[in-house]
Coordinates of C-alpha atoms in Angstrom, one line a residue:
Chain S
S951 CA -9.8 -7.5 -16.6
Q952 CA -9.7 -7.4 -12.7
T953 CA -11.2 -4.4 -11.0
I954 CA -11.9 -3.3 -7.2
H955 CA -14.5 -1.0 -6.0
Q956 CA -14.5 0.5 -2.8
W957 CA -17.2 3.0 -1.3
P958 CA -17.6 5.5 0.0
A959 CA -14.9 7.9 -1.1
T960 CA -15.3 10.1 1.9
L961 CA -17.0 9.7 5.4
V962 CA -17.5 11.9 8.2
Q963 CA -18.9 10.1 11.3
P964 CA -19.3 11.3 15.0
V965 CA -17.2 9.3 17.8
G966 CA -19.1 6.3 19.0
S967 CA -21.2 5.6 15.6
P968 CA -20.9 2.5 13.8
L969 CA -18.8 2.1 10.4
S970 CA -19.3 -0.2 7.5
L971 CA -16.8 0.0 4.6
E972 CA -17.3 -2.3 1.6
C973 CA -15.0 -3.4 -1.0
T974 CA -15.6 -5.7 -4.0
V975 CA -13.5 -7.2 -6.7
E976 CA -14.5 -8.3 -10.1
G977 CA -13.1 -10.4 -12.8
T978 CA -11.1 -12.7 -10.5
S979 CA -11.9 -15.7 -8.3
N980 CA -10.5 -16.6 -4.8
P981 CA -8.5 -13.4 -4.5
N982 CA -6.3 -12.4 -1.2
L983 CA -8.1 -9.4 0.2
Y984 CA -6.6 -6.8 2.5
W985 CA -7.5 -3.7 4.4
Y986 CA -4.9 -1.4 5.1
R987 CA -5.1 2.3 6.8
Q988 CA -2.9 5.2 6.4
A989 CA -3.0 8.0 9.1
A990 CA -2.0 11.4 8.3
G991 CA 1.9 11.4 7.8
R992 CA 2.2 7.7 8.8
G993 CA 2.7 4.7 6.7
L994 CA 0.3 2.1 5.5
Q995 CA -0.7 -0.2 8.3
L996 CA -2.1 -3.7 7.7
L997 CA -5.3 -4.2 9.4
F998 CA -6.8 -7.4 8.1
Y999 CA -6.3 -9.9 5.4
S1000 CA -8.5 -12.9 3.9
V1001 CA -7.3 -15.7 1.8
G1002 CA -10.7 -17.1 1.5
I1003 CA -14.3 -16.9 2.5
G1004 CA -14.9 -16.8 6.2
Q1005 CA -10.8 -16.6 6.8
I1006 CA -9.8 -13.4 8.3
S1007 CA -6.6 -12.7 9.8
S1008 CA -6.1 -9.8 12.1
E1009 CA -2.7 -7.9 12.4
V1010 CA -3.6 -5.2 14.9
P1011 CA -5.9 -5.4 17.7
Q1012 CA -8.3 -2.7 17.8
N1013 CA -12.1 -2.0 17.7
L1014 CA -12.2 -2.8 13.9
S1015 CA -13.5 -6.1 12.6
A1016 CA -13.3 -7.5 9.1
S1017 CA -15.7 -10.2 7.4
R1018 CA -15.8 -11.9 4.1
P1019 CA -19.3 -12.9 3.4
Q1020 CA -18.7 -13.8 -0.3
D1021 CA -15.7 -14.8 -2.4
R1022 CA -15.1 -11.2 -3.7
Q1023 CA -16.4 -9.2 -1.0
F1024 CA -14.4 -7.7 1.9
I1025 CA -16.2 -5.6 4.6
L1026 CA -14.5 -3.5 7.5
S1027 CA -16.9 -2.7 10.3
S1028 CA -16.7 -1.0 13.9
K1029 CA -19.5 -0.8 16.4
K1030 CA -18.1 2.2 17.9
L1031 CA -15.8 4.7 16.4
L1032 CA -12.9 6.3 18.2
L1033 CA -11.3 9.4 16.9
S1034 CA -8.0 7.7 16.3
D1035 CA -9.9 5.6 13.6
S1036 CA -9.5 8.6 11.3
G1037 CA -7.5 7.7 8.3
F1038 CA -7.5 6.7 4.8
Y1039 CA -8.8 3.2 4.4
L1040 CA -7.6 1.1 1.6
C1041 CA -8.9 -2.3 0.3
A1042 CA -6.4 -4.2 -1.9
W1043 CA -6.5 -7.7 -3.7
S1044 CA -3.7 -9.9 -4.9
R1045 CA -3.2 -13.0 -6.4
D1046 CA 0.2 -14.1 -5.5
T1047 CA 3.2 -12.7 -3.9
G1048 CA 2.9 -9.1 -5.3
G1049 CA 1.3 -6.7 -7.5
Y1050 CA -1.3 -5.8 -5.1
T1051 CA -4.2 -3.5 -6.5
F1052 CA -5.7 -1.1 -4.3
G1053 CA -9.0 0.4 -4.4
S1054 CA -9.4 4.2 -4.6
G1055 CA -9.8 4.4 -0.8
T1056 CA -12.4 5.8 1.7
R1057 CA -11.1 9.0 3.7
L1058 CA -12.7 8.9 7.1
T1059 CA -12.8 11.6 9.7
V1060 CA -14.4 10.9 13.1
V1061 CA -15.5 13.9 14.8
Chain X
R1334 CA 9.9 -3.0 14.9
K1335 CA 10.2 -1.2 11.7
E1336 CA 10.8 -3.4 8.9
V1337 CA 11.3 -1.1 5.8
E1338 CA 12.7 2.3 6.2
Q1339 CA 13.0 5.1 3.9
D1340 CA 14.0 8.7 4.0
P1341 CA 10.8 10.7 4.0
G1342 CA 12.1 13.6 1.8
P1343 CA 11.0 15.6 0.3
F1344 CA 13.5 15.5 -2.6
N1345 CA 13.2 18.8 -4.5
V1346 CA 14.7 18.3 -8.0
P1347 CA 14.6 20.2 -11.2
E1348 CA 12.9 18.9 -14.5
G1349 CA 15.3 16.7 -16.0
A1350 CA 17.4 15.6 -13.2
T1351 CA 18.2 12.1 -12.1
V1352 CA 17.4 11.2 -8.5
A1353 CA 17.8 8.3 -6.4
F1354 CA 16.0 6.6 -3.6
N1355 CA 17.1 4.0 -1.2
C1356 CA 15.3 1.9 1.4
T1357 CA 16.6 -0.4 3.8
Y1358 CA 14.8 -3.6 5.1
S1359 CA 15.7 -5.9 8.3
N1360 CA 13.8 -9.1 7.6
S1361 CA 16.4 -11.0 5.9
A1362 CA 13.7 -13.4 4.9
S1363 CA 12.1 -11.0 2.9
Q1364 CA 11.5 -12.8 -0.6
S1365 CA 10.4 -10.0 -3.0
F1366 CA 10.4 -6.4 -3.4
F1367 CA 8.5 -3.5 -5.2
W1368 CA 8.1 0.2 -5.6
Y1369 CA 4.9 1.8 -5.6
R1370 CA 4.0 5.2 -6.2
Q1371 CA 1.2 7.2 -4.4
D1372 CA -0.3 10.5 -5.6
C1373 CA -1.6 12.9 -3.2
R1374 CA -4.8 11.6 -1.4
K1375 CA -4.9 8.6 -3.8
E1376 CA -4.2 5.0 -3.5
P1377 CA -0.9 3.4 -4.0
K1378 CA 0.0 1.9 -7.7
L1379 CA 2.7 -0.7 -8.4
L1380 CA 5.3 1.0 -10.3
M1381 CA 7.7 -1.9 -10.7
S1382 CA 9.1 -4.9 -9.0
V1383 CA 12.8 -5.2 -8.0
Y1384 CA 14.8 -8.2 -9.0
S1385 CA 18.4 -9.2 -7.8
S1386 CA 19.7 -8.6 -11.2
G1387 CA 18.4 -5.1 -11.3
N1388 CA 15.5 -4.1 -13.7
E1389 CA 14.8 -1.3 -15.9
D1390 CA 11.4 0.3 -16.9
G1391 CA 11.9 3.2 -19.2
R1392 CA 13.4 6.1 -17.0
F1393 CA 13.1 4.0 -13.8
T1394 CA 15.6 1.7 -12.7
A1395 CA 15.4 -0.5 -9.6
Q1396 CA 18.2 -2.4 -7.8
L1397 CA 18.1 -4.9 -4.9
N1398 CA 21.3 -5.6 -2.7
R1399 CA 20.5 -8.6 -0.5
A1400 CA 23.9 -8.4 1.3
S1401 CA 23.3 -5.0 2.6
Q1402 CA 19.8 -5.3 2.8
Y1403 CA 18.9 -2.2 0.7
I1404 CA 16.7 -1.5 -2.3
S1405 CA 16.9 1.7 -4.5
L1406 CA 15.1 3.5 -7.4
L1407 CA 16.7 5.6 -9.8
I1408 CA 14.7 7.9 -11.9
R1409 CA 16.4 9.7 -14.9
D1410 CA 15.2 12.7 -16.9
S1411 CA 12.5 13.5 -14.0
K1412 CA 9.2 14.8 -15.2
L1413 CA 6.9 17.1 -13.4
S1414 CA 4.4 14.2 -13.5
D1415 CA 7.0 12.2 -11.3
S1416 CA 6.0 14.3 -8.4
A1417 CA 4.7 11.6 -6.0
T1418 CA 5.7 9.7 -2.8
Y1419 CA 7.4 6.4 -3.5
L1420 CA 6.8 3.7 -1.2
C1421 CA 9.2 0.8 -0.9
V1422 CA 7.9 -2.6 -0.3
S1423 CA 8.9 -5.9 0.9
Y1424 CA 7.2 -9.3 0.9
S1425 CA 8.0 -11.8 3.7
G1426 CA 5.5 -14.7 3.2
Y1427 CA 2.0 -15.0 4.5
S1428 CA 0.3 -13.1 1.6
T1429 CA 1.2 -9.8 3.0
L1430 CA 3.5 -6.9 2.0
T1431 CA 5.3 -4.4 4.1
F1432 CA 5.4 -0.9 3.2
G1433 CA 7.8 1.9 4.1
K1434 CA 6.4 5.2 4.9
G1435 CA 7.5 6.6 1.5
T1436 CA 9.7 9.2 0.2
M1437 CA 8.1 12.3 -1.4
L1438 CA 9.7 13.8 -4.7
L1439 CA 8.8 17.2 -6.0
V1440 CA 9.8 18.0 -9.3
S1441 CA 9.9 21.6 -10.4
P1442 CA 10.0 23.4 -13.8

């Protein structure tokens, strides 16, 4: 069966510090991968998605970036965090048009 | 531009009650629809897909009205464990889903 791993679960980082969140999927190949952010009291916002190694589509211009160095690995990064980057970051994978499976999320607080 | 809109609630209902949520979507090209459930501080989990003919899964019934561009979720015989936020979701292609902000349901004893 397929599983998705996301870490860390919580993170407190100072403004201006770098960020690296990692997500890996097991039990499937060539999945579609996604990074979403959910800010307090707001809906899920798609940040990036990838349909293959090295293929990254950005939905929202910001100081975040994503990379997919391996088929089942998706990384979200920032060189310098802003206070507004605080939120609940969710990685997800899908095989087709629905049935997204989310990782357990990373709760990021920028202080 | 908001593509999927939901009443944020909260909907406060007693155990055993029937409750219905609606959501509207603005993109007429939306192809598929889903309901996700999100518990407090947890990740969303797929509850059910929504088909044009309507579909039922136990106490849950989902309906799609393409003419009016709305989707509904009906929960019968509410349980305390149904307390959560319910996210309405549309798929319009390009491998991405659009999420509503969710409707909060609180079921009380």
